[in-house]
Amino acid sequence: MARTIKPARSKLKAAEIAALYAQLAAERPDPRTELDYRDPYTLVVAVALSAQATDVGVNKATRKLFDIADTPQKMLALGEEGVAAHIKTIGLWRNKAKNVIALSELLIEKYGGVVPQDRDALTELPGVGRKTANVVLNEAFGQPTIAVDTHIFRVSNRTGLAPGKTPDQVEAILDRVTPETYKKGAHHWLILHGRYVCDARKPACWRCGIADICKFKTKTPNPADTPKPAKAKAARPR
């Protein structure tokens, strides 16, 4: 007889989950992406460029790029080499330049240059995976999607909110346990908490607003409370 595998579930109780989101919402009432964009198209491009790159680095590169190419048509006119010249400071820039041109071309051919508001349609675009599609749907179109990046994956597992071995598992749990009230902002709250508080190497547990809910056992103590080692007295000359 086949063994029934129970779906992964949160380690937190419903009341704890609600309290966790309420605290994160209080800290950041108007959460937004830190990527600079002007419309759904430039957001797609920016998020596609952000893979294995920092938002700060992407913003620095796209500032001038979007000044001259903020539509699929203008991007095609700029060409792959033109795009590449603007994004050479970003990791994997050659492949990303190809994808930006290819996705722009497909948007024109299939959607008249308009970014579709559908996950399956978005993931057909070159360089756009499920995570990128979820970011665009959430940020540009206000859909309650959660894009699981490294920050959200870490926070979800560390707190016990959504423990999973893969981003898809974590996303499935988050989608199931996150109260409807918080689903729209959940993506940003979790990613920003991971970026600025729940650091990968040394989480700032002493200033974390959800530390009392978090299931992470080895909480990081406040460095200010750690006594400094006494300085050795210099030997007096004889």
mmCIF file of C-alpha atoms in Angstrom, residues 9 32 43 55 74 101 115 126 136 166 172 181 201 204 216 221 231 236:
data_model
loop_
_atom_site.group_PDB
_atom_site.id
_atom_site.type_symbol
_atom_site.label_atom_id
_atom_site.label_comp_id
_atom_site.label_asym_id
_atom_site.label_seq_id
_atom_site.Cartn_x
_atom_site.Cartn_y
_atom_site.Cartn_z
ATOM 1 C CA ARG A 9 2.904 22.920 6.260
ATOM 2 C CA ARG A 32 7.512 48.302 -3.001
ATOM 3 C CA LEU A 43 9.667 46.328 -14.884
ATOM 4 C CA ASP A 55 18.922 46.057 -7.333
ATOM 5 C CA LYS A 74 12.770 51.341 -28.940
ATOM 6 C CA ILE A 101 15.881 41.829 -27.299
ATOM 7 C CA VAL A 115 2.910 43.113 -21.286
ATOM 8 C CA PRO A 126 12.866 34.711 -22.918
ATOM 9 C CA VAL A 136 5.603 41.612 -12.417
ATOM 10 C CA THR A 166 12.513 24.200 -2.999
ATOM 11 C CA ALA A 172 2.849 26.758 -2.247
ATOM 12 C CA THR A 181 -5.410 40.667 3.840
ATOM 13 C CA ARG A 201 25.182 35.103 7.633
ATOM 14 C CA ALA A 204 19.862 40.836 13.406
ATOM 15 C CA PHE A 216 14.913 30.036 14.586
ATOM 16 C CA PRO A 221 22.516 38.246 20.473
ATOM 17 C CA LYS A 231 42.981 44.680 26.603
ATOM 18 C CA ARG A 236 56.654 47.922 31.507
#
